[in-house]
mmCIF file of C-alpha atoms in Angstrom:
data_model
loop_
_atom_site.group_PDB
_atom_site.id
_atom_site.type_symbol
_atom_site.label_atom_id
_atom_site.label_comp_id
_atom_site.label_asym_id
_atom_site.label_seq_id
_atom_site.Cartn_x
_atom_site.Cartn_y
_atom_site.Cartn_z
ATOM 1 C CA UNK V 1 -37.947 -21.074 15.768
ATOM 2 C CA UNK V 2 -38.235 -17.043 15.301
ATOM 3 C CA UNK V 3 -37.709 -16.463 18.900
ATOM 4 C CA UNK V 4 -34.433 -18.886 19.099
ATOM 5 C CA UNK V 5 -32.888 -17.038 15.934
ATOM 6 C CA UNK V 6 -34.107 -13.494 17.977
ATOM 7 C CA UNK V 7 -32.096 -14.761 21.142
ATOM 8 C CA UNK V 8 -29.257 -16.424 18.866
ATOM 9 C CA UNK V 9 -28.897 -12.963 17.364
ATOM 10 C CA UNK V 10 -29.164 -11.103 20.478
ATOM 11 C CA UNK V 11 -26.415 -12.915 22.064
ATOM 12 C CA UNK V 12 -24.518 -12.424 19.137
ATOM 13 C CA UNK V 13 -24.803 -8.891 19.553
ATOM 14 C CA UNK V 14 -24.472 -8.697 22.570
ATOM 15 C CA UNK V 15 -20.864 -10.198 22.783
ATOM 16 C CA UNK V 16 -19.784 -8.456 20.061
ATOM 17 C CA UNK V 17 -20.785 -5.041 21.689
ATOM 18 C CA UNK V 18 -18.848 -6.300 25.419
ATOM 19 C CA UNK V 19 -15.973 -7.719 23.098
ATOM 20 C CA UNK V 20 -15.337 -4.231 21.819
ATOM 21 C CA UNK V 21 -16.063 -2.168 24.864
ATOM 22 C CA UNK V 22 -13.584 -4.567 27.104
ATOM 23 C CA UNK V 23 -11.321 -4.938 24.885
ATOM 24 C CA UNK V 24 -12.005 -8.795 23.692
ATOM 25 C CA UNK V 25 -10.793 -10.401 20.576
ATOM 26 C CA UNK V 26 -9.467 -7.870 18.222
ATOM 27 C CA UNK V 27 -12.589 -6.813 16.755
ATOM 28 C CA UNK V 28 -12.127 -3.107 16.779
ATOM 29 C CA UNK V 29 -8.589 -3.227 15.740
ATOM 30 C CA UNK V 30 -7.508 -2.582 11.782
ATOM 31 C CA UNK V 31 -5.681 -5.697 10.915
ATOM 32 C CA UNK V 32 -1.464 -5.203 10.611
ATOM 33 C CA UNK V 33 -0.616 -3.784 7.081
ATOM 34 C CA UNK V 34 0.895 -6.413 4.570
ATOM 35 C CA UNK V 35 4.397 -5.371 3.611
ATOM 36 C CA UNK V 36 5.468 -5.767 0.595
ATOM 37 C CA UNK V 37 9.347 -7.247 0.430
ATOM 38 C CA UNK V 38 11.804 -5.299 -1.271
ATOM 39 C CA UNK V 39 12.710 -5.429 -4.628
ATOM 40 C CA UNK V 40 16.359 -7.087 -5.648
ATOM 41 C CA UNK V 41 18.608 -3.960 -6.217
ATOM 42 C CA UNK V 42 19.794 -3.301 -9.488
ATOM 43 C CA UNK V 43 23.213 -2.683 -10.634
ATOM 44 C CA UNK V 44 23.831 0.773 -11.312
ATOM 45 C CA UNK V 45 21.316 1.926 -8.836
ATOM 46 C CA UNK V 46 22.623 4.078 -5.591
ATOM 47 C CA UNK V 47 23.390 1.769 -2.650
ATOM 48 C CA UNK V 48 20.649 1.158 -0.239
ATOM 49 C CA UNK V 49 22.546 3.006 3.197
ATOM 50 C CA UNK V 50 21.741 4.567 6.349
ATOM 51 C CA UNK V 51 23.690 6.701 8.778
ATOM 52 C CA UNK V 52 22.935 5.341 12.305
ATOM 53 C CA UNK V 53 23.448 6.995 14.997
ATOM 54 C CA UNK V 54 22.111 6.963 19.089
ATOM 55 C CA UNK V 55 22.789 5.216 21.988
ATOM 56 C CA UNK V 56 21.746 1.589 20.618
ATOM 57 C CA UNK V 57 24.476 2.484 18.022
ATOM 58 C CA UNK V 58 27.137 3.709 20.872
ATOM 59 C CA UNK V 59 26.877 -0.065 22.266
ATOM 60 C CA UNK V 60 27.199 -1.524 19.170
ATOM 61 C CA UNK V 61 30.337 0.349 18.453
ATOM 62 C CA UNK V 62 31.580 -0.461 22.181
ATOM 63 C CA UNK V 63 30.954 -4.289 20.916
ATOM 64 C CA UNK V 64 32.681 -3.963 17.552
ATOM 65 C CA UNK V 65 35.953 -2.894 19.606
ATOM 66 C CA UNK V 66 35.753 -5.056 22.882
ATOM 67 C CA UNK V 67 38.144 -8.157 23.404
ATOM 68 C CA UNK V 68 37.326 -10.626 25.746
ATOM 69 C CA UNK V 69 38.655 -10.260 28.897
ATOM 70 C CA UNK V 70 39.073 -6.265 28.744
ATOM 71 C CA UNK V 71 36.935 -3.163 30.146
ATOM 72 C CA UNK V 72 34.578 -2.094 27.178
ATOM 73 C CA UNK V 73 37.082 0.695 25.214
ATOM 74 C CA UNK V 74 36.642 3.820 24.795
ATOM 75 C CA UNK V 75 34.695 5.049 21.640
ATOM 76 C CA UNK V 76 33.169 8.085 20.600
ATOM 77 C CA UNK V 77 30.296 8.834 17.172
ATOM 78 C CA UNK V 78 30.865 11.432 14.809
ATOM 79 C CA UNK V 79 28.137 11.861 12.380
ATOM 80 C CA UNK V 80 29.488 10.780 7.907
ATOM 81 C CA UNK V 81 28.167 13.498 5.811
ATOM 82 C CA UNK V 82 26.589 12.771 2.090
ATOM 83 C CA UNK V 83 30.916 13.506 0.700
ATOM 84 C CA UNK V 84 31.945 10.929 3.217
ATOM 85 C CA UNK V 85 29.495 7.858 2.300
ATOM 86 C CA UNK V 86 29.878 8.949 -1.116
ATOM 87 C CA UNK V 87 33.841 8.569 -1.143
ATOM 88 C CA UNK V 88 33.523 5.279 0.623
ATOM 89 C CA UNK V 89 31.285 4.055 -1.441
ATOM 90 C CA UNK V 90 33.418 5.380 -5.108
ATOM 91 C CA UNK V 91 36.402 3.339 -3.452
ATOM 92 C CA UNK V 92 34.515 0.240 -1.970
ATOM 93 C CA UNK V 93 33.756 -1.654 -5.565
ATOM 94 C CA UNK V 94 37.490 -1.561 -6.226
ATOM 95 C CA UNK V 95 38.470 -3.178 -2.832
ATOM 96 C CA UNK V 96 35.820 -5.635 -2.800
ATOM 97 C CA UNK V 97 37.144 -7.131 -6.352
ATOM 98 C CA UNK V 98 40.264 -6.947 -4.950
ATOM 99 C CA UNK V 99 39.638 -9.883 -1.875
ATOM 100 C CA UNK V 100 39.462 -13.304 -1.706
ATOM 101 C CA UNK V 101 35.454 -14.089 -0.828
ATOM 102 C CA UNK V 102 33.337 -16.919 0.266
ATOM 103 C CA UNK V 103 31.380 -18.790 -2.480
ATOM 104 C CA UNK V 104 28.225 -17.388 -0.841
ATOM 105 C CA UNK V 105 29.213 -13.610 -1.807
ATOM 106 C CA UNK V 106 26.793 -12.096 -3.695
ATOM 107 C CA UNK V 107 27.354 -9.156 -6.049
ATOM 108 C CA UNK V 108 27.968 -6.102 -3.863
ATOM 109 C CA UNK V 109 25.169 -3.698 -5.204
ATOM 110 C CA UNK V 110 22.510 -6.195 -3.398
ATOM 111 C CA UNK V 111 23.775 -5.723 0.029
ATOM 112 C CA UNK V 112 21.705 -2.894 2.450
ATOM 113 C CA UNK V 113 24.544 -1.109 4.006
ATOM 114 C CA UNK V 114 24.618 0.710 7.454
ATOM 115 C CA UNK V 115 27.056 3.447 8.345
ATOM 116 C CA UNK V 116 28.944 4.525 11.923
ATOM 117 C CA UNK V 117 30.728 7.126 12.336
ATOM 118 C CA UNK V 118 33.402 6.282 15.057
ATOM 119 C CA UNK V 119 36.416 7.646 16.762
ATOM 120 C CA UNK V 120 38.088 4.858 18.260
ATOM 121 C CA UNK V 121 41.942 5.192 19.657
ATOM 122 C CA UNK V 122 42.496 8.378 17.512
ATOM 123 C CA UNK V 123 40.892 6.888 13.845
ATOM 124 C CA UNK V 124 38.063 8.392 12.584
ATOM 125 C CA UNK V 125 36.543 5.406 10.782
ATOM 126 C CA UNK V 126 33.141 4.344 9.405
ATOM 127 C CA UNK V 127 32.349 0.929 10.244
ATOM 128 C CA UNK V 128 30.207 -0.671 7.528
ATOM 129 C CA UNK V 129 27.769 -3.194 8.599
ATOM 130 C CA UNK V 130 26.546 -5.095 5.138
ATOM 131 C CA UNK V 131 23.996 -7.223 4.647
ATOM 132 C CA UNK V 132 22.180 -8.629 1.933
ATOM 133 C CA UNK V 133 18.749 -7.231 0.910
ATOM 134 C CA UNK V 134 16.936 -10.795 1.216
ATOM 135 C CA UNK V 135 17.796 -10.230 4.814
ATOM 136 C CA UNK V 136 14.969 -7.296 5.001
ATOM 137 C CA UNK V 137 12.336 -9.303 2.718
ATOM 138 C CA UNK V 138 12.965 -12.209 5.443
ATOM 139 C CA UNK V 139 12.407 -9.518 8.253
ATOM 140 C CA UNK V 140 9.440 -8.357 6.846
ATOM 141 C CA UNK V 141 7.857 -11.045 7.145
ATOM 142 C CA UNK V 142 8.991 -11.900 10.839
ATOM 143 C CA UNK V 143 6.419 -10.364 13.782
ATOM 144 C CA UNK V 144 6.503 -6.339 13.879
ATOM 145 C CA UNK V 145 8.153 -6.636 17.442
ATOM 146 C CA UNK V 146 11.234 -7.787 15.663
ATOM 147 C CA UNK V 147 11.626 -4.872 13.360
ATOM 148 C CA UNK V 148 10.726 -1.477 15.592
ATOM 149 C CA UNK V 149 10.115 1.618 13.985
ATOM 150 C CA UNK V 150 9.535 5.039 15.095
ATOM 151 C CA UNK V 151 6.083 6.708 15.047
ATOM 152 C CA UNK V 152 5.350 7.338 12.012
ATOM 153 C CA UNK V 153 8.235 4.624 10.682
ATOM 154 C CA UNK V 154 7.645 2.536 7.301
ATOM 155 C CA UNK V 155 7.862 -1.467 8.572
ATOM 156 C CA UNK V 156 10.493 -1.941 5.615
ATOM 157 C CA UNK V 157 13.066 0.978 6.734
ATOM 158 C CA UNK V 158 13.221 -0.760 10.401
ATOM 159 C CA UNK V 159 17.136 -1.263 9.398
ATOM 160 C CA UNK V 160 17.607 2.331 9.156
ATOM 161 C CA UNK V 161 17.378 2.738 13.006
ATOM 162 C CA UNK V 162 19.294 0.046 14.575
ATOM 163 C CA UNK V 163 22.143 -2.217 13.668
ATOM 164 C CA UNK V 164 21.781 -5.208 12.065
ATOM 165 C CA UNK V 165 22.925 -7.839 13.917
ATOM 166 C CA UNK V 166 23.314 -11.555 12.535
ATOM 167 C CA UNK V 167 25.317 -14.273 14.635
ATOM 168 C CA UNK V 168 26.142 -16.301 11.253
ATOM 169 C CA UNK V 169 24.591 -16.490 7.561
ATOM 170 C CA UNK V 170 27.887 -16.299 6.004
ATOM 171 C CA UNK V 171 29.045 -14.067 3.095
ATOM 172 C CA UNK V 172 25.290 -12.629 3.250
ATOM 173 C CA UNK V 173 26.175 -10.220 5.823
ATOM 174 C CA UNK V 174 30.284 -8.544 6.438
ATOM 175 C CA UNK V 175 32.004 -5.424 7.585
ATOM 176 C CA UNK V 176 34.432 -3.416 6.784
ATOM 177 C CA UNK V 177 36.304 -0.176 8.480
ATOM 178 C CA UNK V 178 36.812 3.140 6.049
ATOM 179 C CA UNK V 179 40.013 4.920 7.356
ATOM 180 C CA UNK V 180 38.699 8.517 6.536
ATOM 181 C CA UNK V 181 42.216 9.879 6.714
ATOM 182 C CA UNK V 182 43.683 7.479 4.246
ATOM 183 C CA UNK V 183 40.678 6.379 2.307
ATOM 184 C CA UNK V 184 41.446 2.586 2.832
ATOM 185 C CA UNK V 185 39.624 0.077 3.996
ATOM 186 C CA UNK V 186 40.651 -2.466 7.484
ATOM 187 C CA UNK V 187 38.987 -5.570 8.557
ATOM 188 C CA UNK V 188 37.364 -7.244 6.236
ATOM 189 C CA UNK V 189 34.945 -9.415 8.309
ATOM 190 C CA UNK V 190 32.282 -12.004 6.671
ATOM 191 C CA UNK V 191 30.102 -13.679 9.266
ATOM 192 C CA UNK V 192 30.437 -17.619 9.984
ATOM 193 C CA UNK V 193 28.050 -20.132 9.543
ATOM 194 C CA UNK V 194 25.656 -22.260 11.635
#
């Protein structure tokens, strides 16, 4: 019975020494680190924002100008500084409150918010991409490969790199244009639902 336990163990060992020298079962890897979702923004707290910029964010801009049936358009990024955000975001309370929304709108301080810069046809705007915080608790706990980060990157900022991009969920994700010139705001787009 000793000798079968011996040989039992030996085995054993034995696999679990080839498993991490080839490369087997992930043995010798540290397990993925639990992320912890986000908490709900507060009122009164700064908004939760990120300047994007790069060629993923060039495309995206492309996109937010194409029309069906015409060559992508022309469009250039230009970089918001800290005054620029900062006057959008004084004036965007004010012209939120002012628009008819979906039932599904949640109070504006919740929503992430993502910021182009981008010259299209002459405007210097900043498109807006908003979307609601639960958004980034429910991508936290999707696969890593859905949420890349940078060397180095915290899982929960993946949002700060690349657009957002959400096909419907309604009034939990929307856009809006900043004229920079005249400090106003132009389409006001909520997404549709499934």
């Amino acid at each position: 019975m000793r000798i079968r336990r011996c040989a039992l163990a030996g085995r054993w060992l034995g696999g679990l020494i080839c498993a991490v020298i080839l490369g087997g079962p992930a043995l010798a890897e540290e397990p993925e680190q639990k992320v912890e979702a986000p908490e709900k923004p507060r009122a009164g707290e700064a908004p939760r924002g990120a300047v994007l910029s790069g060629p993923k964010v060039l495309e995206f801009a492309r996109n937010v100008y194409w029309e069906a049936n015409q060559p992508r358009p022309y469009v250039a990024l230009w970089q918001p500084g800290p005054a620029d955000v900062a006057r959008l975001e004084k004036l965007l309370p004010a012209f939120m409150s002012s628009q008819k929304t979906p039932s599904d709108y949640q109070p504006l301080h919740e929503y992430y918010r993502q910021y182009i810069g981008i010259f299209y046809k002459e405007k210097k705007t900043i498109y807006v991409n908003l979307f609601h915080y639960i958004h980034v608790a429910d991508m936290l706990r999707s696969p890593p490969e859905y949420r890349p980060v940078p060397p180095g990157g915290r899982p929960e900022d993946f949002w700060k790199y690349d657009p957002v991009f959400v096909m419907d969920g309604g009034a939990y994700f929307f856009q809006v244009e900043f004229d920079v010139k005249t400090g106003t705001f132009l389409n006001l787009r909520f997404n549709g639902y499934a």
